[in-house]
Amino acid sequence: MAFVSTAGSLYFSEILHYPPCILCWYQRIAMYPLVALIAVGIIKKDKNLPYYVLPLSSIGGLLAVYHNLLYYQIIPESAAPCLTGISCTTKFIEWFGIITIPFLSLAAFIFITACMVGYLKLVKAK
C-alpha cells in the first residue's frame, strides 16, 4: 500500500502535473519512507516492524484527517497552513463524488496503520 500510495502521488504530481499543497507534502514525508521501512521489515522478517512503522503512519494519518476536514469544509479554510502556493482544498479529482486525493491518502494511512496493529497483535499472541 505504501508503494502504491507513493507511486500514485508521484503520478499525480509528475505525470498529471497536479502541484501538491503543503499538507500533501507533509503526508508525503510520512508516506515515502514507509516504502523502504516496510520492504526491509518484510524481507528481514522483523517482528518489530510495527514499532517503526506506526509512528509515521499515525502522524501521516492525523495529517490526512486534518486535510480531509479542511477539504470537506468541516473546519474553515482559514485554519489551513496553505498560506502560499496551492490551496489545501483545491479539487483535482473527485471520483464517484467522494474519492479525492486527501481521501486516498487517509485510506492508505488507515490501511497501513490497521495492518501494523493487526500484525502487532498477531505477534504478541504467539
PDB file of C-alpha atoms in Angstrom:
ATOM      1  CA  MET A   1       0.000   0.000   0.000  1.00  0.00           C
ATOM      2  CA  ALA A   2       2.845   2.410   0.806  1.00  0.00           C
ATOM      3  CA  PHE A   3       4.406   1.729  -2.598  1.00  0.00           C
ATOM      4  CA  VAL A   4       1.094   2.221  -4.427  1.00  0.00           C
ATOM      5  CA  SER A   5       0.475   5.458  -2.494  1.00  0.00           C
ATOM      6  CA  THR A   6       3.942   6.757  -3.277  1.00  0.00           C
ATOM      7  CA  ALA A   7       3.624   5.832  -6.949  1.00  0.00           C
ATOM      8  CA  GLY A   8       0.169   7.419  -7.076  1.00  0.00           C
ATOM      9  CA  SER A   9       1.307  10.679  -5.528  1.00  0.00           C
ATOM     10  CA  LEU A  10       4.228  10.870  -7.940  1.00  0.00           C
ATOM     11  CA  TYR A  11       1.876  10.117 -10.847  1.00  0.00           C
ATOM     12  CA  PHE A  12      -0.453  12.945  -9.821  1.00  0.00           C
ATOM     13  CA  SER A  13       2.384  15.451  -9.439  1.00  0.00           C
ATOM     14  CA  GLU A  14       4.877  14.418 -12.123  1.00  0.00           C
ATOM     15  CA  ILE A  15       2.658  12.996 -14.885  1.00  0.00           C
ATOM     16  CA  LEU A  16      -0.628  14.871 -14.415  1.00  0.00           C
ATOM     17  CA  HIS A  17       1.171  17.988 -13.108  1.00  0.00           C
ATOM     18  CA  TYR A  18      -1.075  18.462 -10.054  1.00  0.00           C
ATOM     19  CA  PRO A  19       1.010  20.576  -7.667  1.00  0.00           C
ATOM     20  CA  PRO A  20       0.924  19.242  -4.086  1.00  0.00           C
ATOM     21  CA  CYS A  21      -0.211  21.564  -1.314  1.00  0.00           C
ATOM     22  CA  ILE A  22       1.753  21.911   1.920  1.00  0.00           C
ATOM     23  CA  LEU A  23      -0.349  19.258   3.699  1.00  0.00           C
ATOM     24  CA  CYS A  24       0.238  16.893   0.784  1.00  0.00           C
ATOM     25  CA  TRP A  25       3.975  17.445   1.198  1.00  0.00           C
ATOM     26  CA  TYR A  26       3.803  16.622   4.908  1.00  0.00           C
ATOM     27  CA  GLN A  27       1.825  13.466   4.160  1.00  0.00           C
ATOM     28  CA  ARG A  28       4.416  12.502   1.548  1.00  0.00           C
ATOM     29  CA  ILE A  29       7.139  12.964   4.170  1.00  0.00           C
ATOM     30  CA  ALA A  30       5.305  10.420   6.317  1.00  0.00           C
ATOM     31  CA  MET A  31       4.459   8.003   3.460  1.00  0.00           C
ATOM     32  CA  TYR A  32       7.586   7.801   1.313  1.00  0.00           C
ATOM     33  CA  PRO A  33       9.920   6.319   3.975  1.00  0.00           C
ATOM     34  CA  LEU A  34       7.293   3.667   4.722  1.00  0.00           C
ATOM     35  CA  VAL A  35       8.037   2.021   1.372  1.00  0.00           C
ATOM     36  CA  ALA A  36      11.618   1.241   2.411  1.00  0.00           C
ATOM     37  CA  LEU A  37      10.813   0.545   6.067  1.00  0.00           C
ATOM     38  CA  ILE A  38       8.061  -1.945   5.266  1.00  0.00           C
ATOM     39  CA  ALA A  39      10.051  -3.605   2.468  1.00  0.00           C
ATOM     40  CA  VAL A  40      13.130  -4.105   4.662  1.00  0.00           C
ATOM     41  CA  GLY A  41      10.987  -5.237   7.591  1.00  0.00           C
ATOM     42  CA  ILE A  42       9.246  -7.849   5.448  1.00  0.00           C
ATOM     43  CA  ILE A  43      12.478  -9.066   3.835  1.00  0.00           C
ATOM     44  CA  LYS A  44      14.196  -9.353   7.240  1.00  0.00           C
ATOM     45  CA  LYS A  45      11.033 -10.810   8.829  1.00  0.00           C
ATOM     46  CA  ASP A  46      11.390  -8.211  11.561  1.00  0.00           C
ATOM     47  CA  LYS A  47       8.786  -8.719  14.266  1.00  0.00           C
ATOM     48  CA  ASN A  48       9.396  -5.139  15.431  1.00  0.00           C
ATOM     49  CA  LEU A  49       8.157  -3.720  12.117  1.00  0.00           C
ATOM     50  CA  PRO A  50       5.072  -2.069  13.681  1.00  0.00           C
ATOM     51  CA  TYR A  51       7.200  -0.166  16.190  1.00  0.00           C
ATOM     52  CA  TYR A  52       8.956   1.824  13.488  1.00  0.00           C
ATOM     53  CA  VAL A  53       6.063   1.993  11.007  1.00  0.00           C
ATOM     54  CA  LEU A  54       3.281   3.053  13.396  1.00  0.00           C
ATOM     55  CA  PRO A  55       4.767   6.444  14.350  1.00  0.00           C
ATOM     56  CA  LEU A  56       4.984   7.529  10.700  1.00  0.00           C
ATOM     57  CA  SER A  57       1.645   6.023   9.680  1.00  0.00           C
ATOM     58  CA  SER A  58      -0.092   7.570  12.700  1.00  0.00           C
ATOM     59  CA  ILE A  59       1.363  11.030  12.095  1.00  0.00           C
ATOM     60  CA  GLY A  60       0.520  10.761   8.393  1.00  0.00           C
ATOM     61  CA  GLY A  61      -2.981   9.615   9.279  1.00  0.00           C
ATOM     62  CA  LEU A  62      -3.537  12.571  11.595  1.00  0.00           C
ATOM     63  CA  LEU A  63      -2.342  14.941   8.873  1.00  0.00           C
ATOM     64  CA  ALA A  64      -4.684  13.228   6.411  1.00  0.00           C
ATOM     65  CA  VAL A  65      -7.640  13.574   8.815  1.00  0.00           C
ATOM     66  CA  TYR A  66      -6.873  17.292   9.188  1.00  0.00           C
ATOM     67  CA  HIS A  67      -6.545  17.648   5.400  1.00  0.00           C
ATOM     68  CA  ASN A  68      -9.908  15.937   4.825  1.00  0.00           C
ATOM     69  CA  LEU A  69     -11.597  18.138   7.435  1.00  0.00           C
ATOM     70  CA  LEU A  70     -10.297  21.170   5.539  1.00  0.00           C
ATOM     71  CA  TYR A  71     -11.140  19.718   2.145  1.00  0.00           C
ATOM     72  CA  TYR A  72     -14.742  18.921   3.043  1.00  0.00           C
ATOM     73  CA  GLN A  73     -15.061  22.311   4.803  1.00  0.00           C
ATOM     74  CA  ILE A  74     -15.752  20.817   8.230  1.00  0.00           C
ATOM     75  CA  ILE A  75     -13.155  23.240   9.536  1.00  0.00           C
ATOM     76  CA  PRO A  76     -12.673  26.622   7.837  1.00  0.00           C
ATOM     77  CA  GLU A  77     -10.044  27.136   5.163  1.00  0.00           C
ATOM     78  CA  SER A  78      -8.646  29.951   7.299  1.00  0.00           C
ATOM     79  CA  ALA A  79      -7.298  27.166   9.565  1.00  0.00           C
ATOM     80  CA  ALA A  80      -5.242  25.761   6.676  1.00  0.00           C
ATOM     81  CA  PRO A  81      -1.451  26.020   6.734  1.00  0.00           C
ATOM     82  CA  CYS A  82      -1.530  26.705   2.972  1.00  0.00           C
ATOM     83  CA  LEU A  83      -0.686  30.395   3.084  1.00  0.00           C
ATOM     84  CA  THR A  84       1.242  30.378  -0.184  1.00  0.00           C
ATOM     85  CA  GLY A  85       1.082  28.153  -3.218  1.00  0.00           C
ATOM     86  CA  ILE A  86      -1.744  25.772  -3.987  1.00  0.00           C
ATOM     87  CA  SER A  87      -4.729  25.680  -1.639  1.00  0.00           C
ATOM     88  CA  CYS A  88      -5.238  22.579   0.504  1.00  0.00           C
ATOM     89  CA  THR A  89      -8.847  22.494  -0.703  1.00  0.00           C
ATOM     90  CA  THR A  90      -8.146  22.505  -4.459  1.00  0.00           C
ATOM     91  CA  LYS A  91     -10.154  19.764  -6.192  1.00  0.00           C
ATOM     92  CA  PHE A  92      -8.077  17.893  -8.738  1.00  0.00           C
ATOM     93  CA  ILE A  93     -10.050  14.647  -8.759  1.00  0.00           C
ATOM     94  CA  GLU A  94     -13.375  13.555  -7.333  1.00  0.00           C
ATOM     95  CA  TRP A  95     -14.133  10.002  -8.397  1.00  0.00           C
ATOM     96  CA  PHE A  96     -17.643   8.744  -7.618  1.00  0.00           C
ATOM     97  CA  GLY A  97     -18.344  12.012  -5.806  1.00  0.00           C
ATOM     98  CA  ILE A  98     -16.234  11.095  -2.767  1.00  0.00           C
ATOM     99  CA  ILE A  99     -12.791   9.758  -3.702  1.00  0.00           C
ATOM    100  CA  THR A 100     -10.344  12.663  -3.642  1.00  0.00           C
ATOM    101  CA  ILE A 101      -6.586  12.890  -3.239  1.00  0.00           C
ATOM    102  CA  PRO A 102      -6.881  13.670   0.510  1.00  0.00           C
ATOM    103  CA  PHE A 103      -9.320  10.738   0.863  1.00  0.00           C
ATOM    104  CA  LEU A 104      -6.876   8.376  -0.882  1.00  0.00           C
ATOM    105  CA  SER A 105      -4.134   9.482   1.496  1.00  0.00           C
ATOM    106  CA  LEU A 106      -6.329   8.931   4.542  1.00  0.00           C
ATOM    107  CA  ALA A 107      -7.393   5.485   3.306  1.00  0.00           C
ATOM    108  CA  ALA A 108      -3.766   4.458   2.748  1.00  0.00           C
ATOM    109  CA  PHE A 109      -2.628   5.594   6.194  1.00  0.00           C
ATOM    110  CA  ILE A 110      -5.600   3.875   7.860  1.00  0.00           C
ATOM    111  CA  PHE A 111      -4.875   0.661   5.945  1.00  0.00           C
ATOM    112  CA  ILE A 112      -1.167   0.670   6.838  1.00  0.00           C
ATOM    113  CA  THR A 113      -1.879   1.506  10.490  1.00  0.00           C
ATOM    114  CA  ALA A 114      -4.547  -1.211  10.739  1.00  0.00           C
ATOM    115  CA  CYS A 115      -2.206  -3.783   9.197  1.00  0.00           C
ATOM    116  CA  MET A 116       0.557  -2.890  11.642  1.00  0.00           C
ATOM    117  CA  VAL A 117      -1.786  -3.018  14.653  1.00  0.00           C
ATOM    118  CA  GLY A 118      -3.102  -6.378  13.449  1.00  0.00           C
ATOM    119  CA  TYR A 119       0.427  -7.698  12.932  1.00  0.00           C
ATOM    120  CA  LEU A 120       1.454  -6.470  16.381  1.00  0.00           C
ATOM    121  CA  LYS A 121      -1.478  -8.304  17.970  1.00  0.00           C
ATOM    122  CA  LEU A 122      -0.646 -11.436  15.990  1.00  0.00           C
ATOM    123  CA  VAL A 123       3.000 -11.385  17.103  1.00  0.00           C
ATOM    124  CA  LYS A 124       2.063 -10.754  20.741  1.00  0.00           C
ATOM    125  CA  ALA A 125      -0.465 -13.617  20.676  1.00  0.00           C
ATOM    126  CA  LYS A 126       2.270 -16.130  19.768  1.00  0.00           C
TER     127      LYS A 126
END
